[in-house]
């Protein structure tokens, strides 16, 4: 059987204050072209580069999060080639002495297994300028020229589109968690290239490179497409051509792309303007202390500590601000629990209200920025404990939640102000139910004939009539008594 063998090359723009070799601002959001430029990043002859310490710290952080060896000695080289986006005529990169070597990342696959994908290297280099094609002209914007760029190269350990996509997704989380990069693929802060070959034996087939992948979907779809295309060629008895192809998102195909890098001799040699990097073990250790909890550690902790299901855990892994909020609410709830109450139930209720109800409210608010500024964790915890104690129904909880979001008020005040308290007086409840029963005689008859659906219908009518101020339990009790 033909098996795909896949390797990834991923370029990542580091999030730093200034560029890689000069003090120009590194601002990916800058709209004015050629604003952040100087003789160094414009490639003027004789301009001398200096190394950005912050960028080096970011790549070391990335290397440690990805289980790499951090090299005490590394070096910058010149990679010579001509292209309009590269005014110096060479790119400063790292060739035979990269900073990070031999790492790995474990990814969780849909079938429940874990796949370890080895990382060959991560090295530091500089980004090129941006070319903008307008009609028959091409414009150059040098704001991106010499922005710190990390290049990560995996071993060819990947055997499916799913594995490649999951690797890229997990990598993006790690980069974002540690503030190493914005890692936004649509904005080009993280750019993937795929190498793919098909073979029936251990010997690798002809390698095809696919570029221009601007989303996880594109990574996945281009591999599926290439696997099929190469399989058809091999099954016809023909040979796959070694080439670089580009992914065309609109047509969902890869096409031959003449590459600027084909058949180039780069003539790498050490950059005489930059001293080699000597990083001590102590410096490496100091940077390591800044690593935050990684997504996989958080997955494990959320399962163990809160007993959440996989789907909820995955939601929080991808929504860090809401995950932090959830943890703050839980610690507030712990204070309420010291007065009694079930830990497991309220943790799950709290999580469900955040994932479904709160999330829906946030989605409908275009001006949303920070949840803590809308509802304090204390107030959210109080709402959950009111629900848990039976003081309010889930319908009322939803109404109060929306009101809390709008007014920043606390739940007990809203409950009182809006007159949303449960009706506790039995005779008042009976009056409501008597009215519902006399308006729904058919359902009452059906229930008497044994239709349980009709009973649930009547309970629903009572809930609606009382606007949630009678609990379903109480409604069931009184309906049974009155029929
Ligand atoms: Zn500059």
Coordinates of C-alpha atoms and ligand atoms in Angstrom, one line a residue:
X1 CA 0.0 0.0 0.0
X2 CA 1.2 3.5 -0.8
X3 CA 2.0 5.4 2.4
X4 CA 2.5 9.2 2.5
X5 CA 5.6 10.5 4.3
X6 CA 5.3 14.1 5.3
X7 CA 7.5 16.7 6.8
X8 CA 6.7 20.3 7.8
X9 CA 8.6 23.5 7.5
X10 CA 7.0 26.3 9.5
X11 CA 8.0 30.0 9.6
X12 CA 7.0 31.9 12.7
X13 CA 7.2 35.7 13.1
X14 CA 8.4 36.3 16.7
X15 CA 6.5 38.9 18.8
X16 CA 9.2 41.4 19.8
X17 CA 9.4 45.2 20.2
X18 CA 12.0 45.7 17.5
X19 CA 13.3 44.0 14.4
X20 CA 15.9 41.2 14.3
X21 CA 19.0 43.3 13.5
X22 CA 18.0 47.0 14.0
X23 CA 15.9 49.0 16.4
X24 CA 13.0 49.6 14.0
X25 CA 9.6 48.7 15.4
X26 CA 8.3 45.2 14.7
X27 CA 4.6 46.0 14.2
X28 CA 2.7 43.6 12.1
X29 CA -0.4 45.8 12.3
X30 CA 1.4 48.9 10.8
X31 CA -0.7 50.1 7.8
X32 CA 1.5 52.9 6.5
X33 CA 4.0 51.3 4.0
X34 CA 7.8 51.7 4.7
X35 CA 7.3 53.4 8.0
X36 CA 9.4 51.1 10.1
X37 CA 12.6 51.2 8.2
X38 CA 16.2 52.3 8.5
X39 CA 19.5 51.8 6.5
X40 CA 20.0 48.3 8.2
X41 CA 16.7 46.8 7.2
X42 CA 16.7 48.5 3.9
X43 CA 20.0 46.9 3.1
X44 CA 22.1 50.0 2.6
X45 CA 25.8 49.1 2.0
X46 CA 27.9 49.3 5.1
X47 CA 25.0 49.4 7.6
X48 CA 25.9 47.2 10.6
X49 CA 23.4 44.8 12.1
X50 CA 23.1 43.9 15.8
X51 CA 21.4 41.0 17.4
X52 CA 18.0 41.4 19.1
X53 CA 18.2 39.8 22.5
X54 CA 14.4 39.6 22.9
X55 CA 14.1 37.6 19.7
X56 CA 16.8 35.1 20.9
X57 CA 14.9 34.7 24.2
X58 CA 11.7 34.0 22.3
X59 CA 13.3 31.2 20.2
X60 CA 14.9 29.7 23.2
X61 CA 11.4 29.7 24.9
X62 CA 9.9 28.0 21.8
X63 CA 12.7 25.4 21.8
X64 CA 12.2 24.5 25.4
X65 CA 8.4 24.3 25.1
X66 CA 9.1 21.9 22.2
X67 CA 11.6 19.7 24.1
X68 CA 14.6 20.8 22.0
X69 CA 18.2 20.9 23.0
X70 CA 19.3 24.6 23.3
X71 CA 22.8 25.0 21.9
X72 CA 25.3 27.1 23.9
X73 CA 27.0 28.0 20.6
X74 CA 25.2 29.1 17.5
X75 CA 26.0 31.4 14.5
X76 CA 24.5 33.5 11.8
X77 CA 25.2 32.9 8.1
X78 CA 24.5 34.8 4.9
X79 CA 22.3 33.0 2.4
X80 CA 22.9 34.7 -0.9
X81 CA 20.2 35.0 -3.6
X82 CA 18.5 37.8 -5.5
X83 CA 14.9 38.7 -5.2
X84 CA 13.1 42.1 -5.1
X85 CA 11.9 41.5 -1.5
X86 CA 15.5 41.1 -0.3
X87 CA 17.5 44.4 -0.8
X88 CA 20.8 43.1 0.7
X89 CA 21.0 40.3 -1.9
X90 CA 21.3 37.9 1.0
X91 CA 19.2 36.8 4.0
X92 CA 20.8 36.5 7.4
X93 CA 19.9 33.0 8.7
X94 CA 21.4 30.1 10.6
X95 CA 22.8 27.2 8.5
X96 CA 24.9 24.6 10.3
X97 CA 24.7 26.0 13.9
X98 CA 21.0 26.6 14.7
X99 CA 19.9 27.5 18.3
X100 CA 17.5 24.6 18.8
X101 CA 18.0 21.0 17.8
X102 CA 16.3 17.6 18.3
X103 CA 12.9 18.3 19.9
X104 CA 9.5 16.7 19.7
X105 CA 5.8 17.4 20.1
X106 CA 3.1 14.9 21.0
X107 CA -0.2 15.4 19.3
X108 CA -3.6 13.8 20.2
X109 CA -5.3 12.1 17.3
X110 CA -9.1 11.6 16.9
X111 CA -8.8 7.8 17.4
X112 CA -7.5 8.5 21.0
X113 CA -3.8 7.7 20.2
X114 CA -0.9 10.0 20.8
X115 CA 1.6 10.6 18.0
X116 CA 5.1 11.9 18.7
X117 CA 6.5 14.0 15.9
X118 CA 10.2 14.8 16.1
X119 CA 11.5 18.3 15.4
X120 CA 14.9 18.5 13.6
X121 CA 15.7 22.1 14.3
X122 CA 14.4 25.6 15.0
X123 CA 16.6 28.4 13.7
X124 CA 16.5 32.2 13.7
X125 CA 16.5 34.3 10.6
X126 CA 15.0 37.5 9.2
X127 CA 11.8 38.0 7.2
X128 CA 11.8 39.5 3.8
X129 CA 9.9 42.6 2.6
X130 CA 6.3 42.2 1.4
X131 CA 5.6 42.4 -2.3
X132 CA 2.2 43.8 -3.3
X133 CA 1.1 43.1 -6.9
X134 CA -1.2 45.8 -8.4
X135 CA -2.1 45.3 -12.0
X136 CA 1.1 45.1 -14.0
X137 CA 3.2 46.8 -11.2
X138 CA 4.7 45.4 -8.0
X139 CA 5.1 47.5 -4.9
X140 CA 7.5 46.8 -2.0
X141 CA 6.7 47.4 1.6
X142 CA 9.8 47.1 3.8
X143 CA 7.9 47.2 7.2
X144 CA 8.3 43.4 7.3
X145 CA 11.9 43.4 6.1
X146 CA 14.2 41.9 8.9
X147 CA 11.3 41.0 11.3
X148 CA 12.6 38.1 13.5
X149 CA 11.5 34.9 11.9
X150 CA 11.9 31.4 13.3
X151 CA 12.0 28.4 11.0
X152 CA 10.9 25.1 12.5
X153 CA 11.7 21.9 10.5
X154 CA 10.1 18.6 11.5
X155 CA 11.4 15.1 10.7
X156 CA 9.4 13.3 8.1
X157 CA 7.4 11.5 10.9
X158 CA 4.0 12.6 9.7
X159 CA 1.8 10.1 7.8
X160 CA -1.6 11.8 7.4
X161 CA -3.3 15.1 6.8
X162 CA -4.8 14.9 10.3
X163 CA -1.3 14.5 12.0
X164 CA 0.0 17.5 10.1
X165 CA -3.0 19.7 11.0
X166 CA -2.9 18.7 14.7
X167 CA 0.8 19.4 14.9
X168 CA 0.3 22.9 13.5
X169 CA -2.6 23.5 15.8
X170 CA -0.8 22.4 18.9
X171 CA 2.3 24.4 17.9
X172 CA 0.1 27.5 17.5
X173 CA -1.3 27.1 21.0
X174 CA 2.2 26.7 22.5
X175 CA 3.4 29.9 20.7
X176 CA 0.3 31.9 21.9
X177 CA 0.4 30.6 25.5
X178 CA 4.0 31.8 25.8
X179 CA 3.5 35.0 23.9
X180 CA 6.3 33.9 21.5
X181 CA 4.3 34.9 18.4
X182 CA 0.8 36.1 17.5
X183 CA 0.9 32.9 15.3
X184 CA -2.1 34.1 13.3
X185 CA -2.0 32.1 10.0
X186 CA -4.3 34.5 8.1
X187 CA -2.0 37.4 8.9
X188 CA 1.1 35.4 7.8
X189 CA 2.5 35.3 11.4
X190 CA 2.7 31.5 11.0
X191 CA 3.3 30.0 7.5
X192 CA 3.4 26.3 6.7
X193 CA 5.1 24.4 3.9
X194 CA 4.5 20.7 3.4
X195 CA 6.9 18.1 2.0
X196 CA 5.2 15.0 0.8
X197 CA 6.2 11.8 -0.9
X198 CA 4.4 8.4 -1.4
X199 CA 6.1 5.1 -1.2
X200 CA 5.2 1.4 -0.8
X201 CA 8.5 0.6 0.8
X202 CA 10.7 2.0 3.5
X203 CA 12.6 3.9 0.7
X204 CA 11.2 7.4 0.3
X205 CA 9.4 8.4 -2.9
X206 CA 9.9 11.6 -4.9
X207 CA 9.4 14.6 -2.7
X208 CA 7.0 17.4 -3.6
X209 CA 6.9 20.7 -1.8
X210 CA 3.7 22.5 -1.3
X211 CA 3.7 26.2 -0.4
X212 CA 1.2 29.0 0.2
X213 CA -0.7 27.3 3.1
X214 CA -2.5 30.1 5.0
X215 CA -4.8 28.0 7.2
X216 CA -5.0 24.7 9.1
X217 CA -7.7 23.7 6.5
X218 CA -5.3 24.4 3.7
X219 CA -2.6 22.2 5.4
X220 CA -5.1 19.4 5.6
X221 CA -6.7 19.8 2.2
X222 CA -3.4 20.2 0.3
X223 CA -2.1 16.9 1.8
X224 CA -5.3 15.1 0.9
X225 CA -5.1 16.5 -2.6
X226 CA -1.4 15.6 -3.1
X227 CA -1.8 12.1 -1.7
X228 CA -4.5 11.5 -4.3
X229 CA -2.7 13.1 -7.1
X230 CA 0.6 11.3 -6.6
X231 CA -1.2 8.0 -6.0
X232 CA -2.9 8.3 -9.4
X233 CA 0.5 9.0 -11.1
X234 CA 2.2 6.1 -9.5
X235 CA -0.7 3.7 -10.2
X236 CA -0.5 4.7 -13.9
X237 CA 3.1 3.5 -13.8
X238 CA 4.5 7.0 -14.2
X239 CA 7.0 8.9 -12.1
X240 CA 6.1 11.8 -9.7
X241 CA 8.1 14.9 -10.7
X242 CA 10.2 16.5 -8.0
X243 CA 8.9 20.1 -7.8
X244 CA 7.4 22.9 -5.8
X245 CA 3.7 23.4 -6.0
X246 CA 1.4 26.2 -4.6
X247 CA -1.9 25.6 -3.0
X248 CA -4.8 27.4 -4.6
X249 CA -7.5 27.8 -2.0
X250 CA -10.2 29.0 -4.3
X251 CA -9.9 25.9 -6.5
X252 CA -8.7 23.5 -3.7
X253 CA -5.8 22.2 -5.9
X254 CA -2.0 22.3 -5.9
X255 CA -0.3 23.7 -9.0
X256 CA 3.2 23.8 -10.3
X257 CA 4.9 26.9 -9.0
X258 CA 8.1 28.1 -10.3
X259 CA 10.1 28.8 -7.2
X260 CA 12.6 31.5 -6.5
X261 CA 14.6 28.9 -4.7
X262 CA 14.8 26.2 -7.3
X263 CA 18.3 25.1 -8.2
X264 CA 20.0 27.9 -6.3
X265 CA 23.4 27.7 -4.8
X266 CA 23.1 29.9 -1.8
X267 CA 26.8 30.0 -0.9
X268 CA 26.2 30.0 2.8
X269 CA 29.0 31.5 4.9
X270 CA 29.3 33.0 8.4
X271 CA 28.2 36.6 8.6
X272 CA 31.3 38.5 9.5
X273 CA 29.3 41.4 10.9
X274 CA 27.7 39.3 13.6
X275 CA 29.5 37.6 16.5
X276 CA 28.6 34.0 17.2
X277 CA 26.1 33.5 20.0
X278 CA 27.4 32.1 23.2
X279 CA 24.5 31.4 25.6
X280 CA 25.4 30.1 29.0
X281 CA 23.5 27.3 30.8
X282 CA 22.5 29.9 33.5
X283 CA 20.9 32.2 30.9
X284 CA 19.1 29.2 29.4
X285 CA 17.8 28.3 32.8
X286 CA 16.6 31.8 33.5
X287 CA 14.6 31.8 30.3
X288 CA 13.2 28.4 31.1
X289 CA 11.6 29.8 34.3
X290 CA 9.4 32.0 32.1
X291 CA 7.7 29.1 30.5
X292 CA 4.0 29.0 31.3
X293 CA 1.8 25.9 31.6
X294 CA 1.7 24.2 28.2
X295 CA -1.6 23.2 26.6
X296 CA -1.1 19.5 27.2
X297 CA -0.3 20.1 30.9
X298 CA -3.4 22.2 31.1
X299 CA -5.5 19.4 29.5
X300 CA -4.4 17.0 32.1
X301 CA -5.0 19.3 35.0
X302 CA -8.5 20.4 33.8
X303 CA -9.5 16.8 33.6
X304 CA -8.1 15.8 36.9
X305 CA -8.9 18.9 38.9
X306 CA -12.3 19.7 37.6
X307 CA -13.5 16.4 36.2
X308 CA -14.6 18.0 32.9
X309 CA -15.3 15.9 29.8
X310 CA -12.9 16.0 26.8
X311 CA -15.1 18.4 24.7
X312 CA -15.3 21.0 27.5
X313 CA -11.5 20.7 28.2
X314 CA -10.7 21.3 24.5
X315 CA -13.0 24.4 24.6
X316 CA -11.0 25.9 27.5
X317 CA -7.6 24.9 25.9
X318 CA -8.5 27.1 22.9
X319 CA -10.2 29.9 24.9
X320 CA -7.6 30.9 27.4
X321 CA -9.3 34.0 28.7
X322 CA -12.5 32.0 29.5
X323 CA -10.4 29.2 31.0
X324 CA -8.8 31.7 33.4
X325 CA -12.2 33.1 34.2
X326 CA -13.6 29.6 34.9
X327 CA -10.8 29.0 37.3
X328 CA -11.4 32.3 39.1
X329 CA -15.1 31.5 39.4
X330 CA -14.4 28.0 40.8
X331 CA -12.1 29.4 43.5
X332 CA -14.9 31.9 44.4
X333 CA -17.4 29.0 44.5
X334 CA -15.1 27.1 46.9
X335 CA -15.8 29.9 49.4
X336 CA -19.5 29.3 49.1
X337 CA -19.0 25.6 49.3
X338 CA -17.6 25.9 52.8
X339 CA -21.2 26.4 53.7
X340 CA -22.1 23.1 52.1
X341 CA -23.1 22.0 48.6
X342 CA -21.8 19.4 46.1
X343 CA -18.4 20.2 44.5
X344 CA -18.8 18.2 41.4
X345 CA -22.3 19.4 40.5
X346 CA -21.5 23.1 40.9
X347 CA -18.2 22.8 38.9
X348 CA -20.0 21.2 36.0
X349 CA -23.0 23.6 36.2
X350 CA -20.5 26.5 36.3
X351 CA -18.6 25.2 33.3
X352 CA -21.8 24.6 31.3
X353 CA -23.1 28.2 32.0
X354 CA -19.7 29.6 30.7
X355 CA -19.5 27.4 27.6
X356 CA -23.1 27.7 26.5
X357 CA -24.9 30.7 28.0
X358 CA -22.1 33.2 28.6
X359 CA -20.4 32.3 25.4
X360 CA -23.6 33.0 23.5
X361 CA -24.0 36.4 25.1
X362 CA -20.3 37.3 24.3
X363 CA -20.8 36.3 20.7
X364 CA -23.7 38.7 20.3
X365 CA -21.6 41.6 21.8
X366 CA -19.4 43.2 19.1
X367 CA -17.8 45.5 21.7
X368 CA -16.7 42.6 24.0
X369 CA -13.2 42.9 25.4
X370 CA -12.8 41.4 28.8
X371 CA -15.3 39.2 30.7
X372 CA -14.1 40.2 34.2
X373 CA -15.1 43.8 33.4
X374 CA -18.6 42.7 32.7
X375 CA -19.3 40.1 35.4
X376 CA -17.0 39.6 38.4
X377 CA -16.0 36.0 39.2
X378 CA -17.6 36.6 42.7
X379 CA -21.0 37.5 41.1
X380 CA -20.8 34.6 38.7
X381 CA -20.1 32.2 41.6
X382 CA -23.0 33.7 43.5
X383 CA -25.4 33.0 40.6
X384 CA -24.2 29.4 40.4
X385 CA -24.7 28.9 44.1
X386 CA -28.2 30.4 44.0
X387 CA -29.0 27.9 41.2
X388 CA -27.5 25.0 43.2
X389 CA -29.5 25.8 46.4
X390 CA -32.8 25.9 44.4
X391 CA -33.3 29.6 45.1
X392 CA -33.7 30.2 41.3
X393 CA -34.6 28.0 38.3
X394 CA -32.3 27.6 35.3
X395 CA -34.7 29.8 33.3
X396 CA -34.3 32.6 35.8
X397 CA -30.6 32.0 36.0
X398 CA -30.3 32.7 32.3
X399 CA -32.3 35.9 32.6
X400 CA -30.2 37.1 35.5
X401 CA -27.0 36.2 33.7
X402 CA -27.9 38.5 30.8
X403 CA -28.9 41.3 33.1
X404 CA -25.6 40.9 35.1
X405 CA -23.7 41.2 31.8
X406 CA -25.6 44.3 30.8
X407 CA -25.6 46.1 34.1
X408 CA -22.6 44.7 35.9
X409 CA -25.0 44.1 38.9
X410 CA -24.9 41.3 41.4
X411 CA -27.4 38.5 41.0
X412 CA -29.3 38.9 44.3
X413 CA -30.0 42.5 43.6
X414 CA -31.2 41.8 40.1
X415 CA -33.4 39.0 41.4
X416 CA -35.1 41.4 43.8
X417 CA -35.3 44.4 41.5
X418 CA -36.8 42.4 38.6
X419 CA -39.2 40.5 40.9
X420 CA -37.8 37.2 39.6
X421 CA -38.0 35.4 43.0
X422 CA -39.5 31.9 43.0
X423 CA -43.1 31.7 44.0
X424 CA -43.1 29.8 47.2
X425 CA -46.6 30.3 48.4
X426 CA -48.5 27.1 47.7
X427 CA -51.9 28.7 47.2
X428 CA -50.5 31.1 44.7
X429 CA -48.9 28.2 42.8
X430 CA -52.2 26.3 42.8
X431 CA -53.9 29.3 41.3
X432 CA -51.5 29.4 38.4
X433 CA -51.8 25.7 37.8
X434 CA -55.6 25.6 38.0
X435 CA -55.7 28.2 35.2
X436 CA -53.2 26.2 33.1
X437 CA -55.3 23.0 33.6
X438 CA -58.6 24.6 32.7
X439 CA -57.0 26.1 29.5
X440 CA -55.6 22.7 28.5
X441 CA -58.4 20.2 29.1
X442 CA -57.4 18.0 26.1
X443 CA -53.8 17.5 27.6
X444 CA -55.4 16.7 31.0
X445 CA -57.6 14.1 29.4
X446 CA -54.7 12.6 27.5
X447 CA -52.6 12.4 30.7
X448 CA -55.4 10.6 32.5
X449 CA -55.4 8.1 29.6
X450 CA -51.7 7.5 30.3
X451 CA -49.8 9.8 27.9
X452 CA -46.7 11.0 29.8
X453 CA -45.9 13.5 27.1
X454 CA -49.0 15.4 28.0
X455 CA -47.9 15.7 31.6
X456 CA -44.5 17.2 30.5
X457 CA -46.5 19.6 28.2
X458 CA -48.5 20.8 31.2
X459 CA -45.4 21.3 33.3
X460 CA -43.9 23.3 30.5
X461 CA -47.1 25.5 30.3
X462 CA -46.8 26.1 34.1
X463 CA -43.2 27.1 33.7
X464 CA -44.0 29.5 30.8
X465 CA -47.1 31.0 32.6
X466 CA -45.0 31.7 35.7
X467 CA -42.0 32.9 33.7
X468 CA -39.8 30.4 35.4
X469 CA -40.8 31.5 38.9
X470 CA -42.2 28.0 39.7
X471 CA -39.6 25.2 39.7
X472 CA -40.4 22.2 37.5
X473 CA -40.3 19.9 40.7
X474 CA -43.0 22.0 42.4
X475 CA -45.1 22.2 39.3
X476 CA -45.1 18.4 38.9
X477 CA -46.0 17.9 42.5
X478 CA -49.0 20.3 42.5
X479 CA -50.3 19.1 39.0
X480 CA -50.4 15.5 40.3
X481 CA -52.2 16.7 43.4
X482 CA -54.8 18.7 41.4
X483 CA -55.6 16.2 38.6
Ligands
LIG1 ZN1 15.5 49.0 10.5

